[in-house]
Coordinates of C-alpha atoms in Angstrom, one line a residue:
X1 CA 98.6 22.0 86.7
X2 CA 95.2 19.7 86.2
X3 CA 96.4 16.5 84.9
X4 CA 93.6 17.4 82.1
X5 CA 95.4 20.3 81.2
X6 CA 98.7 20.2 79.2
X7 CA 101.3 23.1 79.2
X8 CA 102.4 24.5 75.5
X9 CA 104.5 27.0 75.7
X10 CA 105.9 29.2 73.2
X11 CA 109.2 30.7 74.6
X12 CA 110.6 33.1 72.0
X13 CA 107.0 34.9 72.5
X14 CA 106.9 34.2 76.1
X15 CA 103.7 33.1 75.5
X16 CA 102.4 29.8 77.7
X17 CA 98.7 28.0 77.1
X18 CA 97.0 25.8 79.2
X19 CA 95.4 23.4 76.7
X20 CA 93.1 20.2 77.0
X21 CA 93.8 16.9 75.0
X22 CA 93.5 16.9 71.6
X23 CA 93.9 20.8 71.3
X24 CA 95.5 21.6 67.7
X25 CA 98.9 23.4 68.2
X26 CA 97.1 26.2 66.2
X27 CA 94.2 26.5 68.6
X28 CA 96.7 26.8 71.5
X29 CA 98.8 28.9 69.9
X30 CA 95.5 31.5 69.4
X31 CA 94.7 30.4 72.9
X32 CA 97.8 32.0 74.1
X33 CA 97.1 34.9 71.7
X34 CA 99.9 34.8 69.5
X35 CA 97.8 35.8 66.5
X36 CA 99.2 33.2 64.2
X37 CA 98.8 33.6 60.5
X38 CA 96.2 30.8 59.1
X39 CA 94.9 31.6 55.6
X40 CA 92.6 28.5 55.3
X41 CA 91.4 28.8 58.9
X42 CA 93.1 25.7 60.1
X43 CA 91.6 23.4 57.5
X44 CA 95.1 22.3 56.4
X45 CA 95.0 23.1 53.1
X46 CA 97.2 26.1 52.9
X47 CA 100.3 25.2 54.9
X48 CA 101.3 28.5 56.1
X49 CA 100.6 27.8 59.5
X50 CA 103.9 25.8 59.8
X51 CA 106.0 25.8 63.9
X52 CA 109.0 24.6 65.1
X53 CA 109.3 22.0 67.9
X54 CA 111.4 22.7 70.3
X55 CA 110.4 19.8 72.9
X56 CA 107.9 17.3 73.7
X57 CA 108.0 16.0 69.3
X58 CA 106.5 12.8 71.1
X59 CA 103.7 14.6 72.6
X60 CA 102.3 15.6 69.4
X61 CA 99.9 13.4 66.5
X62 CA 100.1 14.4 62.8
X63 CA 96.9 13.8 61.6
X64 CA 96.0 11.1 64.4
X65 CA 99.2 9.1 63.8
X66 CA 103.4 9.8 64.5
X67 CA 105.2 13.1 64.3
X68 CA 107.9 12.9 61.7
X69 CA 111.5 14.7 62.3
X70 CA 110.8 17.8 59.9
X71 CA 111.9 21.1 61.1
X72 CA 108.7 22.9 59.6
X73 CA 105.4 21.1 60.3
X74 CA 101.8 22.2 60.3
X75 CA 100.1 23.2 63.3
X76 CA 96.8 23.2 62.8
X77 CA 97.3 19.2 61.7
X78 CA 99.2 18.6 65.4
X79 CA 97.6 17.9 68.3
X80 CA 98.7 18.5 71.7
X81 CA 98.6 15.1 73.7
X82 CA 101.4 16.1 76.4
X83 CA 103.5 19.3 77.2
X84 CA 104.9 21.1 74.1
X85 CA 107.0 24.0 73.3
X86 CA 107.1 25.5 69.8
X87 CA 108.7 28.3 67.7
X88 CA 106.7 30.0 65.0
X89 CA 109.1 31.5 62.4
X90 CA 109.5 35.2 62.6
X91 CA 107.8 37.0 60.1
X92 CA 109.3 40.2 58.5
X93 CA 107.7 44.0 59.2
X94 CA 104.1 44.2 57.2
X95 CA 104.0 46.8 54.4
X96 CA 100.6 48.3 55.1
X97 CA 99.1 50.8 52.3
X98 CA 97.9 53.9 54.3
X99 CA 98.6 56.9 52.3
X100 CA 95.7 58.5 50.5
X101 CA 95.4 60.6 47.3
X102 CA 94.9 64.1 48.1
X103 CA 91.0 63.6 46.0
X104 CA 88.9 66.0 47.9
X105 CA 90.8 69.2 48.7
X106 CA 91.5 70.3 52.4
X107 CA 89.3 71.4 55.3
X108 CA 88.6 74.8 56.5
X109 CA 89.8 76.0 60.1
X110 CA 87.2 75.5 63.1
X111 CA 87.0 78.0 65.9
X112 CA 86.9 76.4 69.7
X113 CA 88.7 74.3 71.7
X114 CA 90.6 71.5 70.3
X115 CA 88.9 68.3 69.7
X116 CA 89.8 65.2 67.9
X117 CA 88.1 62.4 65.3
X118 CA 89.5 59.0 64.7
X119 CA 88.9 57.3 61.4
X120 CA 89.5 53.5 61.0
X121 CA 89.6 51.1 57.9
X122 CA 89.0 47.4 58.8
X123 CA 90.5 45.5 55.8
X124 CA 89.9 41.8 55.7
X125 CA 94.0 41.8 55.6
X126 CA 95.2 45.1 57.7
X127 CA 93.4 48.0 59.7
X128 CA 94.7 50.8 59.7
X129 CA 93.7 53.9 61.9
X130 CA 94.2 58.1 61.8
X131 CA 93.9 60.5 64.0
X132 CA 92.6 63.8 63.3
X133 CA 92.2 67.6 64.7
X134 CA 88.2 67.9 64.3
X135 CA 88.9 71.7 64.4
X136 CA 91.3 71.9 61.0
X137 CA 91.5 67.9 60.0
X138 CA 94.9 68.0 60.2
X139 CA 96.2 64.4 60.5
X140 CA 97.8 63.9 63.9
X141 CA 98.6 60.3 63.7
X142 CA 98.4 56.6 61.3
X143 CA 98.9 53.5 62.9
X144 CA 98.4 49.9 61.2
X145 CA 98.9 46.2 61.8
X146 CA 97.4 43.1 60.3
X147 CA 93.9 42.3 61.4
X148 CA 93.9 39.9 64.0
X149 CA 91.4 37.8 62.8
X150 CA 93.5 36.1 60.3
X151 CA 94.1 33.8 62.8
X152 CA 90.6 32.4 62.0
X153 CA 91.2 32.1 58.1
X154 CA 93.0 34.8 55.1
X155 CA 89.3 35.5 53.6
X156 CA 85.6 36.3 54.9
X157 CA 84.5 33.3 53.6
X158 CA 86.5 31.5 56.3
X159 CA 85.9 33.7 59.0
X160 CA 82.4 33.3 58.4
X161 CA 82.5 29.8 58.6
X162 CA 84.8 30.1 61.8
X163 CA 81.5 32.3 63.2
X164 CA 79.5 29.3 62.3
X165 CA 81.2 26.7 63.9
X166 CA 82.5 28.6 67.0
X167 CA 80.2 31.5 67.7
X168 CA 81.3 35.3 67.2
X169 CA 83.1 35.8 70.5
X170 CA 86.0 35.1 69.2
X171 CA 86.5 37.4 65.9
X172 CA 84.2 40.2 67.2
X173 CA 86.4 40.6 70.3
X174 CA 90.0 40.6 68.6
X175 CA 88.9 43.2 66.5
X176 CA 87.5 45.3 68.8
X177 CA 90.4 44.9 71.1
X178 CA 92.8 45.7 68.4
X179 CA 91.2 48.9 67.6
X180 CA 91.0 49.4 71.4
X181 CA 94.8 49.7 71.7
X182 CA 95.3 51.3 68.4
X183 CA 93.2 54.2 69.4
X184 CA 95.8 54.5 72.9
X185 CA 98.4 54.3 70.2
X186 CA 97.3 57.3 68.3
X187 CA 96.5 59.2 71.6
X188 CA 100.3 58.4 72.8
X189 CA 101.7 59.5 69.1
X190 CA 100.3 62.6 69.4
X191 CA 100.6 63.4 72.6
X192 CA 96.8 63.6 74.0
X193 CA 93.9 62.1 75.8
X194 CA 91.5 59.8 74.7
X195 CA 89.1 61.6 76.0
X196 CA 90.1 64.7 73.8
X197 CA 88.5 62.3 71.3
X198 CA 84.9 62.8 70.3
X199 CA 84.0 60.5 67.4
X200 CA 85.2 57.4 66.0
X201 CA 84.4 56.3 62.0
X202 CA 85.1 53.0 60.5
X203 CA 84.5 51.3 57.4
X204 CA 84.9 47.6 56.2
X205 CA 83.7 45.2 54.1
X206 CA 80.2 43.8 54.6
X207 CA 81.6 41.0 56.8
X208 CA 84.4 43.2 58.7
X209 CA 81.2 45.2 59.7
X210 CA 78.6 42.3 60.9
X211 CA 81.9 41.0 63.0
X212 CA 82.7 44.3 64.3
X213 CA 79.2 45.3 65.5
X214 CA 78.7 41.8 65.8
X215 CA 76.2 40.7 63.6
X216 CA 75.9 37.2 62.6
X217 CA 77.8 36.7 58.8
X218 CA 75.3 33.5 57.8
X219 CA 73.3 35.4 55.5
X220 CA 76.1 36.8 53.5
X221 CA 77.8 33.1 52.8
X222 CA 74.7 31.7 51.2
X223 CA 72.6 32.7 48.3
X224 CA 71.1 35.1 48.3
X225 CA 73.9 36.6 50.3
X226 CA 72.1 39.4 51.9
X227 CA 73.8 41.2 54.8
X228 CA 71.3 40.7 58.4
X229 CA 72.2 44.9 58.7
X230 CA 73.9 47.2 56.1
X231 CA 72.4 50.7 57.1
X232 CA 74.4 53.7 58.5
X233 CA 74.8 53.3 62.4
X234 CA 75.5 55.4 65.1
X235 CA 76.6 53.7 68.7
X236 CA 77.9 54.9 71.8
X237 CA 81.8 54.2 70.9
X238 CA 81.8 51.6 74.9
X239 CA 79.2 49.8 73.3
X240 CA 81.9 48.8 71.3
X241 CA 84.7 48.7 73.7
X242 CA 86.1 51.5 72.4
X243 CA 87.4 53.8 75.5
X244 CA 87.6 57.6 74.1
X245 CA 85.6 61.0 75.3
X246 CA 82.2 60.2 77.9
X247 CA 79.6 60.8 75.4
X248 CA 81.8 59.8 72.1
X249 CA 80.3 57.7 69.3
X250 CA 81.2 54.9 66.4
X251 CA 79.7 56.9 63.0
X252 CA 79.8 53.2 61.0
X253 CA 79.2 54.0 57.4
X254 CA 76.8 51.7 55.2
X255 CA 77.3 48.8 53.1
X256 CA 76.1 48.4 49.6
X257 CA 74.8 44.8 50.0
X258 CA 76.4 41.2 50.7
X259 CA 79.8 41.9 48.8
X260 CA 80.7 45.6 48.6
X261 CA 80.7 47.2 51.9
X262 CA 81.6 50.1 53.5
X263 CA 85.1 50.0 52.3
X264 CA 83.5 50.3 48.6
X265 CA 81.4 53.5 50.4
X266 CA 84.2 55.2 52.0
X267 CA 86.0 54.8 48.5
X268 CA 83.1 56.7 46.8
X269 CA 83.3 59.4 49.0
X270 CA 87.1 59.7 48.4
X271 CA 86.5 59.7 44.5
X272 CA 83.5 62.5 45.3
X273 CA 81.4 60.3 43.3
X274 CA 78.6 62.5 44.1
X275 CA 80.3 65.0 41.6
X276 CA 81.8 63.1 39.4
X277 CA 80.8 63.2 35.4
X278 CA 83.3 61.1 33.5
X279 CA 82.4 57.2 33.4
X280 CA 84.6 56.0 35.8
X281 CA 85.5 52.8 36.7
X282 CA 86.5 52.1 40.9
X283 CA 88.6 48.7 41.5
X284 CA 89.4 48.2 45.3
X285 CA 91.5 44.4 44.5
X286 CA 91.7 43.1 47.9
X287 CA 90.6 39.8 49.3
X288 CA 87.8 40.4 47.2
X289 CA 87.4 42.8 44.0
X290 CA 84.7 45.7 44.4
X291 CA 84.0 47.7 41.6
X292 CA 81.8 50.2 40.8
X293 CA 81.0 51.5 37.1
X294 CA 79.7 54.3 36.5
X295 CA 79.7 58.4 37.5
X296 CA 77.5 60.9 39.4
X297 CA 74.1 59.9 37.4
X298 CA 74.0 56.3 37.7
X299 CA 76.7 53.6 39.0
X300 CA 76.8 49.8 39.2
X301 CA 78.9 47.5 41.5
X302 CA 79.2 44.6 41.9
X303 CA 81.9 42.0 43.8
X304 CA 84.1 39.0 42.5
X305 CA 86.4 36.5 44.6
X306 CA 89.3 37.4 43.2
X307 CA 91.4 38.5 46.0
X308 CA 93.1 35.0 47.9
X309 CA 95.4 34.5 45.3
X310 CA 96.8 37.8 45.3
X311 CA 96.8 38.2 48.9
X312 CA 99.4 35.2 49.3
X313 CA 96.5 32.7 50.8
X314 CA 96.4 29.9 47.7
X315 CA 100.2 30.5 46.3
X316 CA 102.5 27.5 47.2
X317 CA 105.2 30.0 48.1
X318 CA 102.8 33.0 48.7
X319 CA 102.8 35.4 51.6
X320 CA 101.4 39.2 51.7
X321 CA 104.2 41.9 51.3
X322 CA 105.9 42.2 54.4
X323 CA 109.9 42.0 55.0
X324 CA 111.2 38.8 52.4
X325 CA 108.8 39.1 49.6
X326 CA 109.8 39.1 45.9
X327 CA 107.5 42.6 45.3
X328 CA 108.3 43.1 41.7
X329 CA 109.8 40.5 38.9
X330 CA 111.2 42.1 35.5
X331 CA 114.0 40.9 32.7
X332 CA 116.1 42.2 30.4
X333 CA 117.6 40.3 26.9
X334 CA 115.5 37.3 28.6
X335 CA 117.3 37.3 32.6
X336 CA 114.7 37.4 34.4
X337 CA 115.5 39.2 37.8
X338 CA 113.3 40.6 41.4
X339 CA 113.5 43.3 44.1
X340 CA 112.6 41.9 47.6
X341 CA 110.6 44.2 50.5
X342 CA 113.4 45.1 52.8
X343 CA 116.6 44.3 50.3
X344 CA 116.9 41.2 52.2
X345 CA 116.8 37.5 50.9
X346 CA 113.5 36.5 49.2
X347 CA 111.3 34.6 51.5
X348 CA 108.1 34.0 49.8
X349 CA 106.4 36.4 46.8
X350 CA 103.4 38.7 47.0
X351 CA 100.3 39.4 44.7
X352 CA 102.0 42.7 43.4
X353 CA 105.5 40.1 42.6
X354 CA 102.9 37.5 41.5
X355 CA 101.1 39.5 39.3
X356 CA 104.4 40.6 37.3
X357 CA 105.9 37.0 37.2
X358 CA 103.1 36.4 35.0
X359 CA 103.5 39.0 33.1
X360 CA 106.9 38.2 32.3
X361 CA 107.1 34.5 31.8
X362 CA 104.0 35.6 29.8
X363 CA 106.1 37.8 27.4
X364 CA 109.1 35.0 27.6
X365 CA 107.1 32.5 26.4
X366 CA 107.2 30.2 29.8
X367 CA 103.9 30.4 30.1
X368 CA 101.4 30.7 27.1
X369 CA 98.1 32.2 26.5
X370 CA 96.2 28.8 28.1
X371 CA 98.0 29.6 31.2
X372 CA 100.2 26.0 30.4
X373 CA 103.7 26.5 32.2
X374 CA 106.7 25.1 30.0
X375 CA 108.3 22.0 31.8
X376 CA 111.9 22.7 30.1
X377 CA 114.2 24.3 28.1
X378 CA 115.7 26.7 30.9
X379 CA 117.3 25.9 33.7
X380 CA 114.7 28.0 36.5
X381 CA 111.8 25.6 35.3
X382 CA 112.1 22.1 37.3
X383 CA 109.4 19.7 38.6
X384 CA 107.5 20.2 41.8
X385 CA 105.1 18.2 43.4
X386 CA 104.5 16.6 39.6
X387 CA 104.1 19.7 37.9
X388 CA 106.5 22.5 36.2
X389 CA 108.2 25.4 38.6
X390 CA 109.7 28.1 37.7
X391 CA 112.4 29.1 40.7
X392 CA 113.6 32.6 41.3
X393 CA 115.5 31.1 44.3
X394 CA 116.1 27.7 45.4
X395 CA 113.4 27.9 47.8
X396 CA 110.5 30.4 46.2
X397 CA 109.1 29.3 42.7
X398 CA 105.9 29.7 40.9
X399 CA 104.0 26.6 40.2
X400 CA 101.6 25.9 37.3
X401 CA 98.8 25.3 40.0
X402 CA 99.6 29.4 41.1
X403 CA 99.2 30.4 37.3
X404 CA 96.1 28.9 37.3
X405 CA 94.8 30.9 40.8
X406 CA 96.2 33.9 39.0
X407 CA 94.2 33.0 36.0
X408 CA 90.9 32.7 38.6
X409 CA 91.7 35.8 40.0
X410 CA 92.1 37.5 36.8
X411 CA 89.2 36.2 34.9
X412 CA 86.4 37.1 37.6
X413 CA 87.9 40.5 37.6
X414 CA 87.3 41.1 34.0
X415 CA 84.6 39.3 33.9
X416 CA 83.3 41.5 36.5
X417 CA 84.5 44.7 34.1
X418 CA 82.7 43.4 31.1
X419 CA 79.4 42.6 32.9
X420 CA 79.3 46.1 34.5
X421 CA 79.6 47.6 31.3
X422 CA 77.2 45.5 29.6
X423 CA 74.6 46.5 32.3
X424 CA 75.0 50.1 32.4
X425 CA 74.8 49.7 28.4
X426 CA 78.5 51.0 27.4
X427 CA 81.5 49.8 25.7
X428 CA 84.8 49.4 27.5
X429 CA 86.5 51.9 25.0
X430 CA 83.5 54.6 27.0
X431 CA 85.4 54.5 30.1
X432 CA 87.4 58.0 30.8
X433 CA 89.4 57.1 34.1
X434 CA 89.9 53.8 36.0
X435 CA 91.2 54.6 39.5
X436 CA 92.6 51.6 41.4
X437 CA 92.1 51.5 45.2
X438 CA 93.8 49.2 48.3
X439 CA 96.9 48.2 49.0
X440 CA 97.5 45.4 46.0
X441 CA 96.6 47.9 43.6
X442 CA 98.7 50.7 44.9
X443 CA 101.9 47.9 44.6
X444 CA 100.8 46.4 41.4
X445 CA 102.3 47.6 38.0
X446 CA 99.6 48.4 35.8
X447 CA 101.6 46.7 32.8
X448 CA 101.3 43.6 34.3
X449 CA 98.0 43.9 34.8
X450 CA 96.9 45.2 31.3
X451 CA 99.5 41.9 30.3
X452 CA 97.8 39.4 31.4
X453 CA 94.4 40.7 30.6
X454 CA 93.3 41.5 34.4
X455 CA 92.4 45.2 33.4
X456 CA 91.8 46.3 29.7
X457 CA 94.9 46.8 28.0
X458 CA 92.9 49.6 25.5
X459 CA 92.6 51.4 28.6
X460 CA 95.8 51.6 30.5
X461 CA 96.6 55.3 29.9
X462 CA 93.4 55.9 32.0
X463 CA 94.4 53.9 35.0
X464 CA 95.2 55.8 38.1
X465 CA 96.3 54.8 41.4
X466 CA 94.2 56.4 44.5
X467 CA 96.0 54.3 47.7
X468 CA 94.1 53.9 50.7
X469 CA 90.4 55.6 49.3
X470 CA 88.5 53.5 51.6
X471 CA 90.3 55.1 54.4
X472 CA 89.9 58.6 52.8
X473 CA 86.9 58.4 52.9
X474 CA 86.3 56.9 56.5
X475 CA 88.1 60.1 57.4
X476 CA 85.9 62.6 55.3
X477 CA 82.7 61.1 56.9
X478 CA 84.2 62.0 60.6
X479 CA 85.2 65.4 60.0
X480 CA 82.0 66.1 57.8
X481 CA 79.0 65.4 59.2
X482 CA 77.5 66.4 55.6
X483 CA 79.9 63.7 53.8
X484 CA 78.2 60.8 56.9
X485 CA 74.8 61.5 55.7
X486 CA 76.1 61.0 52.2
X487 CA 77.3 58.2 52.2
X488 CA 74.1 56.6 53.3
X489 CA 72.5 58.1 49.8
X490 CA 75.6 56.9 48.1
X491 CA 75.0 53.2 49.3
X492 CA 71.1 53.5 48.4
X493 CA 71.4 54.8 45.1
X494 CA 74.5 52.5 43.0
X495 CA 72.5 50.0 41.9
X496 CA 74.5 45.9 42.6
X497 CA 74.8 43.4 40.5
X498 CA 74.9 40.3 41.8
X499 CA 77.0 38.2 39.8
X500 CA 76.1 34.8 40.5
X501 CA 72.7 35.1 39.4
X502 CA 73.5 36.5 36.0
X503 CA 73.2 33.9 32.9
X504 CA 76.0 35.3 31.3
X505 CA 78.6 35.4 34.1
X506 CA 80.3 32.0 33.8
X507 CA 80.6 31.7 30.1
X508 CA 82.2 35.6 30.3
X509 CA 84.4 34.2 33.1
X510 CA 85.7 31.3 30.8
X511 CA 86.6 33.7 28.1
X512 CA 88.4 35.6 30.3
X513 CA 90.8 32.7 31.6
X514 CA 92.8 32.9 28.8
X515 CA 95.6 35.5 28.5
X516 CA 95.3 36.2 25.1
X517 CA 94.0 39.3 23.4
X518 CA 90.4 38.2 22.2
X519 CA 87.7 40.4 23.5
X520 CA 84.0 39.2 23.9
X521 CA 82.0 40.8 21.6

């Protein structure tokens, strides 16, 4: 080994890098491709990103000065000045959303030789990938895992700024690699070759697709935010890296403009938007919140960053809904009690757990409709870090700083609701059916939601749950060459609102932080 070099290995992975002085454990630990989580992108402000140290402790700076004896710290804060070995803690089995609802009806049998269609839905969080028979578009396979980019940062915003700093290399290759091997495990799950398969689809939001085709994100993370490309494209499927029949191609469906993508397409297709006559209203709450308002005439979307909070990224004890996470919080005569993903002990508490702890201390009177957390009077409420906890365990609480990102979250949301319906020029009692897309809002408990004011309470008997549309609807568009070419008039005709540029926007938003009951007028 160079004497420039150090050695940091990570033995429970078997995973070894060769790193140069100064390296940040994070970057070695991506060097060494572990994928490690890192919601802020290695900024240090979320401390999720936290290792063990096994050997070498003196080897190490925190922050440019001495590495204290804690059995949890940081990595992206140490650097590597020596040979190290580390432990990352062992994170619990994802839950990944990829059922669909059945919105669309079946497909009709195909006479020839069998053939088959993959369908792919990049989520800023999770991809997850089906594989089809083109002949009857019978599903043959699903596979999912997290999207490796997290490594580079929870939200696009990050990730765009990752780009900036360090090029696309990076976050373009992992994702292509990723689908890469899914695509050989969808082959091996049901049992043929990938060169039986003719034609790949994928959808994503605006930034998922500029780092998957590899596009430079700039333009979307400054005003005016307009994506470099958002236009249906066809590629040969090795342009990008993806090994399946000789002549196969990508089919990447369009985006709508800098902050509903594909995803938000694919989800229209799913919905058959194209038909549809009651004044709907579409919510995909993920990272970020698309919506569209609006029906087969004339629809509006528009995009709010709403999504961190729920997705675990900005909640002291946060973490997405995998194997540990308190999923769901509910009381009876005033106990308040959980369910955990996996039955196991509660490790951390995801956005659909979040959002009903609100809800409850909400209705308990812990919290009131300011979003101000009682300091005392029961026993679960103690101090942290200067401020009021409430602790469903002794080591998973909610703080009043992740009341206030729920009441961020919330308040763009309906915000967001209010404005659409402004500019289409209807009241929120006019809307016939709200169908809820994604993973968060397949978990969530509309209750909670209509509780704390995040959806309209008037209209929770016209909330419906539609699970993985954007995935739907990447899979309509690869059977259907008809439902492709739609999609590209689907994204030309919804008109966006950009909600940054409208007058009204913050003083809405403001309203909206409040849980209590007033409606703007």
């Amino acid at each position: 080994m160079s004497q420039d070099l150090f050695t940091v290995s990570f033995p429970e992975d078997r995973r070894t890098a060769a790193v140069a002085p100064h390296t940040t454990l994070l970057e070695a630990a991506i060097q060494a491709g572990l994928q490690p989580d890192a919601p802020c992108g290695g900024r240090g402000t979320c401390g999720k990103c936290r290792v063990r140290i096994l050997s070498g402790r003196e080897n190490l700076l925190l922050r440019g000065g001495p590495v204290p004896g804690d059995l949890w710290l940081p990595a992206c804060q140490l650097t590597v000045e020596g040979d190290v070995a580390a432990a990352w803690p062992k994170a619990g089995e994802n839950r990944i959303l990829t059922g669909c609802a059945d919105l669309t009806g079946g497909t009709a049998a195909a006479e020839g030789p069998f053939f088959a269609l993959a369908a792919f839905d990049v989520g800023t969080t999770s991809v997850v990938g089906y594989l089809l028979d083109g002949r009857t578009g019978a599903r043959l396979a699903v596979d999912s895992r997290l999207n490796p980019q997290t490594q580079f940062g929870a939200d696009v915003i990050a990730r765009g700024s990752y780009a900036a700093e360090h090029g696309l290399d990076a976050l373009t290759g992992v994702i292509r690699t990723a689908l890469e091997e899914m695509l050989g495990n969808l082959s091996a799950a049901a049992g043929i070759r990938r060169e039986d398969i003719r034609r790949v689809s994928v959808v994503g939001n605006t930034c998922m697709h500029h780092l998957f085709l590899g596009y430079d994100p700039a333009p979307l993370m400054v005003a005016p935010y307009m994506p470099l490309h958002r236009l249906a494209e066809v590629r040969p499927a090795s342009e990008v890296g993806l090994t399946i029949a000789p002549d196969g191609v990508l089919w990447m469906l369009p985006c709508i403009a800098g902050f509903v993508g594909a995803d938000t397409v694919g989800c229209l297709l799913a919905a058959g938007w194209s038909r549809r006559q009651p004044l709907t209203l579409m919510i995909d709450i993920g990272t970020n919140g698309e919506m569209v308002l609006g029906n087969c005439h004339r629809a509006i979307a528009c995009s709010t960053a709403a999504g961190p909070a729920f997705e675990g990224a900005k909640i002291r004890c946060g973490m997405r809904g995998a194997d540990g996470a308190i999923d769901h919080v509910f009381h009876r005569d005033g106990v308040v009690s959980y369910s955990v993903v996996g039955g196991g002990p509660a490790r951390g508490i995801c956005g659909s757990g979040l959002l009903d702890a609100v809800a409850v201390l909400l209705e308990l009177g812990v919290i009131d409709e300011t979003g101000r957390m009682a300091s005392e009077g029961r026993p679960q409420l103690k101090p942290v870090d200067r401020q009021p906890a409430w602790f469903f365990t002794e080591d998973v609480f909610l703080t009043q700083a992740d009341v206030r990102e729920v009441q961020l979250a919330k308040g763009a949301i309906a915000a967001g609701i209010r404005l659409l319906c402004r500019h289409l020029g209807v009241a929120l009692e006019d809307i016939e059916e709200i169908l809820i897309a994604g993973a968060f809002g397949n978990y969530m408990d509309p209750d909670s939601a209509c509780a704390i004011g995040l959806l309209p309470p008037e209209l929770r008997s016209k909330i419906h749950m539609i699970g993985n549309a954007a995935g739907e609807g990447a899979q309509l568009a690869v059977l259907h060459p008809d439902q492709y070419r739609l999609a590209a008039s689907l994204s030309d005709s919804v008109e966006f609102l950009e909600l940054a540029n409208d007058g009204d926007f913050q003083d809405i938003f403001i309203d909206q932080l409040s849980f209590g009951s007033e409606e703007e007028e």
